[in-house]
mmCIF file of C-alpha atoms in Angstrom:
data_model
loop_
_atom_site.group_PDB
_atom_site.id
_atom_site.type_symbol
_atom_site.label_atom_id
_atom_site.label_comp_id
_atom_site.label_asym_id
_atom_site.label_seq_id
_atom_site.Cartn_x
_atom_site.Cartn_y
_atom_site.Cartn_z
ATOM 1 C CA MET N 1 24.128 39.945 67.817
ATOM 2 C CA VAL N 2 25.701 38.726 71.058
ATOM 3 C CA ASN N 3 25.623 35.028 71.454
ATOM 4 C CA ARG N 4 28.525 34.070 73.732
ATOM 5 C CA LEU N 5 29.629 35.280 77.024
ATOM 6 C CA ALA N 6 33.059 34.664 78.743
ATOM 7 C CA VAL N 7 33.822 35.671 82.398
ATOM 8 C CA VAL N 8 37.524 35.721 83.220
ATOM 9 C CA VAL N 9 38.853 35.608 86.773
ATOM 10 C CA PRO N 10 42.476 36.164 87.551
ATOM 11 C CA ALA N 11 43.605 34.373 90.670
ATOM 12 C CA HIS N 12 46.883 34.378 92.786
ATOM 13 C CA ASP N 13 46.693 31.865 95.847
ATOM 14 C CA GLU N 14 42.882 32.213 95.994
ATOM 15 C CA GLN N 15 41.848 28.755 97.085
ATOM 16 C CA ALA N 16 39.988 30.020 100.148
ATOM 17 C CA LEU N 17 37.968 32.831 98.470
ATOM 18 C CA LEU N 18 37.661 31.390 94.919
ATOM 19 C CA PRO N 19 34.831 29.036 95.414
ATOM 20 C CA GLY N 20 32.438 31.732 96.593
ATOM 21 C CA CYS N 21 33.287 33.745 93.517
ATOM 22 C CA LEU N 22 32.949 31.159 91.129
ATOM 23 C CA THR N 23 29.640 29.803 92.601
ATOM 24 C CA SER N 24 28.228 33.219 92.281
ATOM 25 C CA VAL N 25 29.471 33.661 88.844
ATOM 26 C CA LEU N 26 28.090 30.334 87.757
ATOM 27 C CA HIS N 27 24.851 30.973 89.257
ATOM 28 C CA SER N 28 24.499 34.225 87.448
ATOM 29 C CA LEU N 29 25.134 32.609 83.956
ATOM 30 C CA ARG N 30 22.925 29.666 84.612
ATOM 31 C CA HIS N 31 19.742 30.696 82.830
ATOM 32 C CA LEU N 32 21.086 33.174 80.100
ATOM 33 C CA PRO N 33 19.934 32.587 76.717
ATOM 34 C CA VAL N 34 23.542 32.496 75.272
ATOM 35 C CA ARG N 35 26.550 30.092 75.454
ATOM 36 C CA SER N 36 28.846 30.949 78.473
ATOM 37 C CA GLU N 37 32.129 29.829 79.934
ATOM 38 C CA VAL N 38 34.033 30.844 82.930
ATOM 39 C CA ILE N 39 37.776 31.125 82.761
ATOM 40 C CA VAL N 40 40.041 31.146 85.861
ATOM 41 C CA VAL N 41 43.649 32.091 85.205
ATOM 42 C CA ALA N 42 45.755 30.661 88.028
ATOM 43 C CA ASP N 43 48.692 33.064 88.106
ATOM 44 C CA ASP N 44 51.847 31.747 89.915
ATOM 45 C CA CYS N 45 49.804 29.863 92.696
ATOM 46 C CA ARG N 46 51.516 27.816 95.416
ATOM 47 C CA ASP N 47 48.124 26.701 96.740
ATOM 48 C CA ALA N 48 45.300 24.621 95.363
ATOM 49 C CA THR N 49 43.727 27.550 93.381
ATOM 50 C CA ALA N 50 43.749 25.629 90.180
ATOM 51 C CA ALA N 51 42.421 22.396 91.690
ATOM 52 C CA VAL N 52 39.465 24.311 93.318
ATOM 53 C CA ALA N 53 38.561 25.871 89.996
ATOM 54 C CA GLU N 54 38.673 22.377 88.136
ATOM 55 C CA GLY N 55 36.354 21.005 90.678
ATOM 56 C CA LEU N 56 33.699 23.468 89.940
ATOM 57 C CA GLY N 57 34.023 22.642 86.404
ATOM 58 C CA VAL N 58 35.424 25.899 84.754
ATOM 59 C CA VAL N 59 38.201 26.350 82.413
ATOM 60 C CA VAL N 60 41.725 26.692 84.208
ATOM 61 C CA LEU N 61 44.586 28.365 82.568
ATOM 62 C CA THR N 62 47.999 28.573 84.366
ATOM 63 C CA VAL N 63 50.443 31.291 84.024
ATOM 64 C CA ARG N 64 53.542 32.348 85.782
ATOM 65 C CA ALA N 65 53.342 36.096 85.348
ATOM 66 C CA ARG N 66 52.379 37.432 88.762
ATOM 67 C CA ASN N 67 50.799 40.188 86.702
ATOM 68 C CA VAL N 68 47.306 40.925 87.007
ATOM 69 C CA GLY N 69 47.186 42.648 83.606
ATOM 70 C CA ARG N 70 48.869 39.701 81.796
ATOM 71 C CA ALA N 71 46.693 37.167 83.859
ATOM 72 C CA ARG N 72 43.337 39.084 82.734
ATOM 73 C CA ALA N 73 44.842 39.233 78.977
ATOM 74 C CA ALA N 74 45.613 35.642 79.057
ATOM 75 C CA GLY N 75 41.999 34.747 79.957
ATOM 76 C CA MET N 76 40.510 37.074 77.513
ATOM 77 C CA ALA N 77 42.933 35.595 74.741
ATOM 78 C CA HIS N 78 41.533 32.012 75.375
ATOM 79 C CA ALA N 79 37.832 33.249 75.245
ATOM 80 C CA LEU N 80 38.709 34.987 71.937
ATOM 81 C CA ARG N 81 40.017 31.570 70.447
ATOM 82 C CA ASN N 82 37.052 31.408 68.097
ATOM 83 C CA GLY N 83 37.030 35.033 67.152
ATOM 84 C CA PRO N 84 35.314 38.056 68.484
ATOM 85 C CA GLN N 85 32.074 38.115 66.562
ATOM 86 C CA GLY N 86 28.978 37.707 69.020
ATOM 87 C CA LEU N 87 31.410 37.561 72.035
ATOM 88 C CA TRP N 88 30.964 39.496 75.264
ATOM 89 C CA LEU N 89 33.914 39.587 77.641
ATOM 90 C CA ALA N 90 33.441 40.092 81.416
ATOM 91 C CA THR N 91 35.801 39.942 84.317
ATOM 92 C CA THR N 92 35.631 39.952 88.135
ATOM 93 C CA ASP N 93 38.088 39.209 91.013
ATOM 94 C CA ALA N 94 38.614 36.075 93.035
ATOM 95 C CA ASP N 95 37.775 37.755 96.299
ATOM 96 C CA SER N 96 34.514 38.972 94.818
ATOM 97 C CA ARG N 97 30.969 37.963 94.651
ATOM 98 C CA VAL N 98 28.593 38.751 91.848
ATOM 99 C CA PRO N 99 24.868 39.326 92.390
ATOM 100 C CA GLN N 100 22.636 36.547 90.681
ATOM 101 C CA ARG N 101 21.337 39.153 88.142
ATOM 102 C CA TRP N 102 24.902 40.055 87.114
ATOM 103 C CA GLY N 103 25.109 37.921 84.043
ATOM 104 C CA GLY N 104 21.765 39.203 82.654
ATOM 105 C CA TRP N 105 22.887 42.615 83.318
ATOM 106 C CA GLN N 106 26.155 42.159 81.375
ATOM 107 C CA LEU N 107 24.181 40.697 78.496
ATOM 108 C CA ARG N 108 21.591 43.603 78.545
ATOM 109 C CA HIS N 109 24.417 46.067 78.123
ATOM 110 C CA ALA N 110 25.955 43.801 75.680
ATOM 111 C CA ARG N 111 22.895 43.748 73.597
ATOM 112 C CA ALA N 112 22.331 47.478 73.686
ATOM 113 C CA GLY N 113 25.543 48.198 71.829
ATOM 114 C CA THR N 114 27.780 48.997 74.851
ATOM 115 C CA ASP N 115 31.592 48.941 73.964
ATOM 116 C CA LEU N 116 32.766 49.062 77.664
ATOM 117 C CA LEU N 117 30.604 48.595 80.698
ATOM 118 C CA VAL N 118 31.943 49.915 84.120
ATOM 119 C CA GLY N 119 30.223 48.855 87.313
ATOM 120 C CA THR N 120 30.789 49.517 90.895
ATOM 121 C CA VAL N 121 31.391 47.404 94.033
ATOM 122 C CA ARG N 122 30.337 47.172 97.580
ATOM 123 C CA VAL N 123 31.820 45.868 100.857
ATOM 124 C CA THR N 124 29.738 43.842 103.158
ATOM 125 C CA ASP N 125 32.206 42.469 105.562
ATOM 126 C CA TRP N 126 34.317 45.203 107.190
ATOM 127 C CA ALA N 127 35.634 43.074 109.970
ATOM 128 C CA PRO N 128 39.338 43.365 108.859
ATOM 129 C CA ARG N 129 38.995 47.173 109.118
ATOM 130 C CA SER N 130 38.239 49.828 111.353
ATOM 131 C CA THR N 131 34.874 51.882 111.539
ATOM 132 C CA GLN N 132 37.022 55.051 110.407
ATOM 133 C CA VAL N 133 38.191 53.183 107.227
ATOM 134 C CA ARG N 134 34.599 52.138 106.346
ATOM 135 C CA GLU N 135 33.201 55.769 106.798
ATOM 136 C CA ARG N 136 36.047 57.541 104.790
ATOM 137 C CA PHE N 137 35.688 54.747 102.034
ATOM 138 C CA GLU N 138 31.936 55.014 101.908
ATOM 139 C CA ASP N 139 32.116 58.939 101.950
ATOM 140 C CA ARG N 140 34.563 58.938 99.048
ATOM 141 C CA TYR N 141 32.796 56.320 97.141
ATOM 142 C CA ARG N 142 29.460 58.279 97.306
ATOM 143 C CA GLN N 143 31.208 61.372 96.071
ATOM 144 C CA GLY N 144 31.966 59.276 92.883
ATOM 145 C CA LEU N 145 28.267 58.341 92.246
ATOM 146 C CA THR N 146 26.424 60.633 89.561
ATOM 147 C CA GLY N 147 22.733 59.427 89.422
ATOM 148 C CA THR N 148 22.842 56.016 87.735
ATOM 149 C CA GLY N 149 26.394 56.619 86.521
ATOM 150 C CA HIS N 150 29.650 56.862 88.540
ATOM 151 C CA ARG N 151 33.431 57.798 88.231
ATOM 152 C CA HIS N 152 34.962 54.444 89.671
ATOM 153 C CA VAL N 153 36.659 51.719 87.594
ATOM 154 C CA HIS N 154 36.842 48.105 88.924
ATOM 155 C CA GLY N 155 38.357 44.872 87.480
ATOM 156 C CA ALA N 156 36.005 43.050 89.738
ATOM 157 C CA ASN N 157 33.017 44.543 87.526
ATOM 158 C CA LEU N 158 33.832 45.176 84.199
ATOM 159 C CA GLY N 159 32.449 44.142 80.705
ATOM 160 C CA CYS N 160 33.727 44.715 77.078
ATOM 161 C CA ALA N 161 32.583 43.869 73.503
ATOM 162 C CA ALA N 162 35.149 41.573 72.160
ATOM 163 C CA THR N 163 35.414 43.632 69.144
ATOM 164 C CA ALA N 164 36.084 46.716 71.096
ATOM 165 C CA TYR N 165 38.630 44.834 73.160
ATOM 166 C CA GLU N 166 40.544 43.630 70.127
ATOM 167 C CA ARG N 167 40.608 47.277 68.799
ATOM 168 C CA LEU N 168 41.908 48.520 71.790
ATOM 169 C CA GLY N 169 44.712 46.008 71.846
ATOM 170 C CA GLY N 170 43.477 44.196 75.160
ATOM 171 C CA PHE N 171 44.643 44.505 78.674
ATOM 172 C CA ALA N 172 48.031 45.986 79.016
ATOM 173 C CA ASP N 173 51.020 44.312 80.753
ATOM 174 C CA LEU N 174 50.519 46.138 84.126
ATOM 175 C CA ARG N 175 50.916 44.749 87.674
ATOM 176 C CA HIS N 176 47.927 46.993 88.778
ATOM 177 C CA GLY N 177 45.685 49.575 87.059
ATOM 178 C CA GLU N 178 45.001 47.540 83.971
ATOM 179 C CA ASP N 179 41.138 48.160 84.271
ATOM 180 C CA HIS N 180 41.693 51.855 84.359
ATOM 181 C CA ASP N 181 44.047 51.725 81.693
ATOM 182 C CA LEU N 182 41.562 49.916 79.290
ATOM 183 C CA VAL N 183 38.632 51.997 80.153
ATOM 184 C CA GLU N 184 40.575 55.239 79.508
ATOM 185 C CA ARG N 185 41.764 54.136 76.136
ATOM 186 C CA GLY N 186 38.332 53.313 75.343
ATOM 187 C CA ARG N 187 37.143 56.839 76.338
ATOM 188 C CA ARG N 188 40.105 58.262 74.176
ATOM 189 C CA ARG N 189 38.870 56.333 71.158
ATOM 190 C CA ALA N 190 35.369 57.689 71.733
ATOM 191 C CA MET N 191 33.968 54.271 72.345
ATOM 192 C CA ARG N 192 30.695 53.890 74.049
ATOM 193 C CA VAL N 193 31.735 53.661 77.692
ATOM 194 C CA VAL N 194 28.682 53.126 79.923
ATOM 195 C CA THR N 195 29.182 53.462 83.742
ATOM 196 C CA ASP N 196 26.259 51.645 85.579
ATOM 197 C CA ALA N 197 25.936 51.690 89.390
ATOM 198 C CA ASP N 198 22.904 49.465 89.323
ATOM 199 C CA CYS N 199 24.617 45.988 89.817
ATOM 200 C CA ALA N 200 27.332 46.273 92.252
ATOM 201 C CA VAL N 201 29.667 43.343 92.976
ATOM 202 C CA ARG N 202 30.537 42.500 96.578
ATOM 203 C CA THR N 203 34.159 42.690 97.173
ATOM 204 C CA SER N 204 36.657 41.910 100.062
ATOM 205 C CA ALA N 205 38.228 44.289 102.576
ATOM 206 C CA ARG N 206 41.026 42.057 103.301
ATOM 207 C CA ARG N 207 44.251 43.399 104.566
ATOM 208 C CA HIS N 208 46.648 41.305 102.161
ATOM 209 C CA GLY N 209 45.645 41.993 98.656
ATOM 210 C CA ARG N 210 47.194 40.422 95.633
ATOM 211 C CA ALA N 211 47.966 43.292 93.326
ATOM 212 C CA PRO N 212 50.188 46.211 94.497
ATOM 213 C CA HIS N 213 48.428 49.236 94.885
ATOM 214 C CA GLY N 214 45.127 47.590 94.476
ATOM 215 C CA PHE N 215 41.969 47.772 96.701
ATOM 216 C CA ALA N 216 43.808 46.594 99.967
ATOM 217 C CA GLY N 217 46.260 49.116 99.347
ATOM 218 C CA TYR N 218 43.803 51.694 98.902
ATOM 219 C CA LEU N 219 41.903 50.747 102.163
ATOM 220 C CA ASP N 220 45.688 50.773 103.815
ATOM 221 C CA ALA N 221 45.769 54.489 102.994
ATOM 222 C CA LEU N 222 42.608 55.302 104.160
ATOM 223 C CA GLU N 223 43.697 53.493 107.660
ATOM 224 C CA THR N 224 46.717 55.783 108.260
ATOM 225 C CA GLY N 225 44.571 59.051 107.313
ATOM 226 C CA GLY N 226 46.310 59.695 104.039
ATOM 227 C CA ARG N 227 44.669 60.500 100.792
ATOM 228 C CA PRO N 228 45.261 57.534 98.652
ATOM 229 C CA ALA N 229 46.712 58.373 94.979
ATOM 230 C CA PRO N 230 44.069 56.816 92.626
ATOM 231 C CA VAL N 231 45.571 55.279 89.177
ATOM 232 C CA GLU N 232 43.520 57.888 87.387
ATOM 233 C CA PRO N 233 41.978 61.188 88.647
ATOM 234 C CA GLU N 234 38.709 60.841 90.534
ATOM 235 C CA ARG N 235 38.826 56.759 90.100
ATOM 236 C CA THR N 236 39.321 54.382 92.940
ATOM 237 C CA PRO N 237 41.725 51.623 92.380
ATOM 238 C CA CYS N 238 40.501 48.023 92.744
ATOM 239 C CA GLY N 239 42.566 44.887 91.991
ATOM 240 C CA GLY N 240 42.424 42.526 94.882
#
């Protein structure tokens, strides 16, 4: 029975966008009938990311990895300090905002026996990008939707049973694509991987991303008219 939920947010120099992310996460967890905690992993930050997170009352870990896979893994390891039983692990990105019902959505899938939960994202502010980029992105994104399921993977909207996470060995030490890697390993192990497009997380279309070949890089490639190379076939990379 799931009785704990932890949300991990890796952050590199995110003092500007982190408050919006954490406020949305905390709001989504507020009325859940389980214990919850939010863990920010401040990775090689030169700004006030850690102080901002501390000011909002969440757990703050400091690492100097400059590696989103290692940062996400550090947060998960902290969440697992009391063992995996009854624990559901979720993660999002510092430039994203989750909907109010996100925490409940994660918990519902956790209690239904899901091993890995893969959600979707949407961009609501396209100001940094051209209309052409928006149209290309939305067209390709729609192609990846399959009824209530989808073929996308995003670290900004991911959940995992802690027992399954441990069996998989956790997030790999990757500078990008750690989300795709975890999900693919889950599929190869015949775990219950659920793709649900019903609770999209709002994310940023910013030009200066934090992870190489992440979501910003994907949009950059659309800007130039090229076809971005996905981390895994038919899946859109996303990592800030």
